[in-house]
Amino acid sequence: TWMNKNWGLGPFVFRALDDTSVAEATNISELVREIGHVPGDVLVKHVKDGDLSRWLRMRADFKVAQQLEELDVEQLHSERVRDAVLHALRIKRPSKMIKVEPFSTKEWERNSLFKIGEGS
């Protein structure tokens, strides 16, 4: 949809120059994997047009998005662009690993929940 494409919502769709879909990623791990496989000209197009940085900003990866916007893709061979993007995603990205534990009624303490404000 228009919002997915222009605002960076939904999955990231890698599109060839003729607008055909080449690959798709729904999260950062998939994005990294697909970046390793998409044709160089497709990747360069998405970096140059700001598509990758827009998608990353919508996922609060502002630092990586900024790094991609600062890449001078005109001066780099497509494989160097790929290396720079992968480096930014793998190395420069702060760790945001949060483990969500499954709810267990055995471990739940009735007094462990509390009320914040009115109506909750």
PDB file of C-alpha atoms in Angstrom:
ATOM      1  CA  THR A   1       0.000   0.000   0.000  1.00  0.00           C
ATOM      2  CA  TRP A   2       0.963   3.639  -0.229  1.00  0.00           C
ATOM      3  CA  MET A   3       1.635   3.921   3.525  1.00  0.00           C
ATOM      4  CA  ASN A   4       3.816   0.813   3.532  1.00  0.00           C
ATOM      5  CA  LYS A   5       5.926   2.146   0.674  1.00  0.00           C
ATOM      6  CA  ASN A   6       6.127   5.815   1.649  1.00  0.00           C
ATOM      7  CA  TRP A   7       6.193   5.582   5.432  1.00  0.00           C
ATOM      8  CA  GLY A   8       8.136   2.361   5.880  1.00  0.00           C
ATOM      9  CA  LEU A   9       5.276   0.399   7.408  1.00  0.00           C
ATOM     10  CA  GLY A  10       4.875  -3.343   6.854  1.00  0.00           C
ATOM     11  CA  PRO A  11       7.556  -5.606   5.453  1.00  0.00           C
ATOM     12  CA  PHE A  12      10.482  -4.235   3.487  1.00  0.00           C
ATOM     13  CA  VAL A  13      10.041  -5.260  -0.142  1.00  0.00           C
ATOM     14  CA  PHE A  14      13.148  -5.254  -2.308  1.00  0.00           C
ATOM     15  CA  ARG A  15      12.082  -4.193  -5.790  1.00  0.00           C
ATOM     16  CA  ALA A  16      14.040  -4.411  -9.009  1.00  0.00           C
ATOM     17  CA  LEU A  17      14.352  -1.396 -11.283  1.00  0.00           C
ATOM     18  CA  ASP A  18      11.240  -2.609 -13.179  1.00  0.00           C
ATOM     19  CA  ASP A  19       9.331  -2.618  -9.827  1.00  0.00           C
ATOM     20  CA  THR A  20       9.054  -6.413  -9.587  1.00  0.00           C
ATOM     21  CA  SER A  21       9.424  -7.854  -6.095  1.00  0.00           C
ATOM     22  CA  VAL A  22      12.803  -9.531  -5.568  1.00  0.00           C
ATOM     23  CA  ALA A  23      12.714 -10.301  -1.827  1.00  0.00           C
ATOM     24  CA  GLU A  24      10.890  -9.352   1.368  1.00  0.00           C
ATOM     25  CA  ALA A  25      11.868  -8.899   5.021  1.00  0.00           C
ATOM     26  CA  THR A  26       9.577  -8.511   8.017  1.00  0.00           C
ATOM     27  CA  ASN A  27      12.285  -7.919  10.635  1.00  0.00           C
ATOM     28  CA  ILE A  28      15.939  -6.905  10.958  1.00  0.00           C
ATOM     29  CA  SER A  29      17.242 -10.490  10.890  1.00  0.00           C
ATOM     30  CA  GLU A  30      15.418 -11.198   7.642  1.00  0.00           C
ATOM     31  CA  LEU A  31      16.596  -7.859   6.250  1.00  0.00           C
ATOM     32  CA  VAL A  32      20.238  -8.765   6.937  1.00  0.00           C
ATOM     33  CA  ARG A  33      19.769 -12.173   5.323  1.00  0.00           C
ATOM     34  CA  GLU A  34      18.075 -10.755   2.211  1.00  0.00           C
ATOM     35  CA  ILE A  35      20.639  -7.966   1.796  1.00  0.00           C
ATOM     36  CA  GLY A  36      23.207 -10.711   1.348  1.00  0.00           C
ATOM     37  CA  HIS A  37      21.254 -12.134  -1.607  1.00  0.00           C
ATOM     38  CA  VAL A  38      19.562  -9.302  -3.508  1.00  0.00           C
ATOM     39  CA  PRO A  39      21.248  -8.004  -6.660  1.00  0.00           C
ATOM     40  CA  GLY A  40      23.634  -5.103  -6.069  1.00  0.00           C
ATOM     41  CA  ASP A  41      21.715  -2.649  -8.256  1.00  0.00           C
ATOM     42  CA  VAL A  42      18.538  -3.328  -6.249  1.00  0.00           C
ATOM     43  CA  LEU A  43      20.302  -2.657  -2.953  1.00  0.00           C
ATOM     44  CA  VAL A  44      21.957   0.515  -4.260  1.00  0.00           C
ATOM     45  CA  LYS A  45      18.572   1.797  -5.476  1.00  0.00           C
ATOM     46  CA  HIS A  46      16.968   1.280  -2.053  1.00  0.00           C
ATOM     47  CA  VAL A  47      19.846   2.928  -0.200  1.00  0.00           C
ATOM     48  CA  LYS A  48      20.011   5.829  -2.653  1.00  0.00           C
ATOM     49  CA  ASP A  49      16.234   6.418  -2.556  1.00  0.00           C
ATOM     50  CA  GLY A  50      16.199   6.302   1.259  1.00  0.00           C
ATOM     51  CA  ASP A  51      13.884   3.287   1.374  1.00  0.00           C
ATOM     52  CA  LEU A  52      16.039   1.311   3.809  1.00  0.00           C
ATOM     53  CA  SER A  53      16.619   4.231   6.153  1.00  0.00           C
ATOM     54  CA  ARG A  54      12.879   5.080   6.145  1.00  0.00           C
ATOM     55  CA  TRP A  55      11.990   1.475   7.044  1.00  0.00           C
ATOM     56  CA  LEU A  56      14.620   1.403   9.805  1.00  0.00           C
ATOM     57  CA  ARG A  57      13.420   4.717  11.260  1.00  0.00           C
ATOM     58  CA  MET A  58       9.918   3.274  11.601  1.00  0.00           C
ATOM     59  CA  ARG A  59      11.510   0.550  13.740  1.00  0.00           C
ATOM     60  CA  ALA A  60      13.379   3.122  15.878  1.00  0.00           C
ATOM     61  CA  ASP A  61      16.786   2.245  14.403  1.00  0.00           C
ATOM     62  CA  PHE A  62      17.658   5.910  14.006  1.00  0.00           C
ATOM     63  CA  LYS A  63      21.421   5.500  14.263  1.00  0.00           C
ATOM     64  CA  VAL A  64      21.624   2.906  11.501  1.00  0.00           C
ATOM     65  CA  ALA A  65      19.177   4.863   9.344  1.00  0.00           C
ATOM     66  CA  GLN A  66      21.398   7.945   9.671  1.00  0.00           C
ATOM     67  CA  GLN A  67      24.485   5.941   8.705  1.00  0.00           C
ATOM     68  CA  LEU A  68      22.771   4.651   5.576  1.00  0.00           C
ATOM     69  CA  GLU A  69      21.685   8.159   4.609  1.00  0.00           C
ATOM     70  CA  GLU A  70      25.293   9.317   4.884  1.00  0.00           C
ATOM     71  CA  LEU A  71      26.606   6.632   2.503  1.00  0.00           C
ATOM     72  CA  ASP A  72      27.863   8.092  -0.763  1.00  0.00           C
ATOM     73  CA  VAL A  73      26.472   5.337  -2.985  1.00  0.00           C
ATOM     74  CA  GLU A  74      27.505   7.185  -6.150  1.00  0.00           C
ATOM     75  CA  GLN A  75      31.161   6.707  -5.216  1.00  0.00           C
ATOM     76  CA  LEU A  76      30.925   3.060  -4.115  1.00  0.00           C
ATOM     77  CA  HIS A  77      30.705  -0.168  -6.082  1.00  0.00           C
ATOM     78  CA  SER A  78      27.503  -2.092  -5.282  1.00  0.00           C
ATOM     79  CA  GLU A  79      29.388  -4.726  -3.262  1.00  0.00           C
ATOM     80  CA  ARG A  80      30.963  -1.983  -1.131  1.00  0.00           C
ATOM     81  CA  VAL A  81      27.473  -0.585  -0.529  1.00  0.00           C
ATOM     82  CA  ARG A  82      26.352  -4.066   0.529  1.00  0.00           C
ATOM     83  CA  ASP A  83      29.321  -4.376   2.903  1.00  0.00           C
ATOM     84  CA  ALA A  84      28.642  -0.937   4.408  1.00  0.00           C
ATOM     85  CA  VAL A  85      24.943  -1.654   4.943  1.00  0.00           C
ATOM     86  CA  LEU A  86      25.616  -5.051   6.511  1.00  0.00           C
ATOM     87  CA  HIS A  87      28.292  -3.547   8.738  1.00  0.00           C
ATOM     88  CA  ALA A  88      25.902  -0.858   9.953  1.00  0.00           C
ATOM     89  CA  LEU A  89      23.178  -3.400  10.661  1.00  0.00           C
ATOM     90  CA  ARG A  90      25.399  -5.995  12.342  1.00  0.00           C
ATOM     91  CA  ILE A  91      28.026  -3.967  14.164  1.00  0.00           C
ATOM     92  CA  LYS A  92      26.746  -0.463  14.771  1.00  0.00           C
ATOM     93  CA  ARG A  93      23.236  -1.381  15.858  1.00  0.00           C
ATOM     94  CA  PRO A  94      22.825  -1.268  19.631  1.00  0.00           C
ATOM     95  CA  SER A  95      21.669  -4.478  21.222  1.00  0.00           C
ATOM     96  CA  LYS A  96      17.942  -4.447  21.826  1.00  0.00           C
ATOM     97  CA  MET A  97      17.528  -8.046  22.845  1.00  0.00           C
ATOM     98  CA  ILE A  98      14.681  -8.435  25.294  1.00  0.00           C
ATOM     99  CA  LYS A  99      13.522 -11.818  26.439  1.00  0.00           C
ATOM    100  CA  VAL A 100       9.792 -12.143  26.917  1.00  0.00           C
ATOM    101  CA  GLU A 101       8.953 -14.964  29.278  1.00  0.00           C
ATOM    102  CA  PRO A 102       5.733 -16.917  28.771  1.00  0.00           C
ATOM    103  CA  PHE A 103       3.079 -16.282  31.383  1.00  0.00           C
ATOM    104  CA  SER A 104       2.823 -18.978  34.034  1.00  0.00           C
ATOM    105  CA  THR A 105       0.022 -19.102  36.609  1.00  0.00           C
ATOM    106  CA  LYS A 106       2.337 -21.118  38.875  1.00  0.00           C
ATOM    107  CA  GLU A 107       4.819 -18.255  39.106  1.00  0.00           C
ATOM    108  CA  TRP A 108       2.282 -15.433  39.184  1.00  0.00           C
ATOM    109  CA  GLU A 109       1.872 -13.734  42.522  1.00  0.00           C
ATOM    110  CA  ARG A 110      -1.511 -12.137  43.085  1.00  0.00           C
ATOM    111  CA  ASN A 111       0.115  -9.113  44.768  1.00  0.00           C
ATOM    112  CA  SER A 112       2.673  -8.614  41.979  1.00  0.00           C
ATOM    113  CA  LEU A 113       0.276  -6.470  39.926  1.00  0.00           C
ATOM    114  CA  PHE A 114      -0.520  -2.920  40.941  1.00  0.00           C
ATOM    115  CA  LYS A 115      -2.795  -0.132  39.816  1.00  0.00           C
ATOM    116  CA  ILE A 116      -1.502   2.953  38.050  1.00  0.00           C
ATOM    117  CA  GLY A 117      -3.980   5.816  37.871  1.00  0.00           C
ATOM    118  CA  GLU A 118      -7.744   5.562  37.673  1.00  0.00           C
ATOM    119  CA  GLY A 119      -9.627   2.989  35.638  1.00  0.00           C
ATOM    120  CA  SER A 120      -6.897   0.415  35.226  1.00  0.00           C
TER     121      SER A 120
END
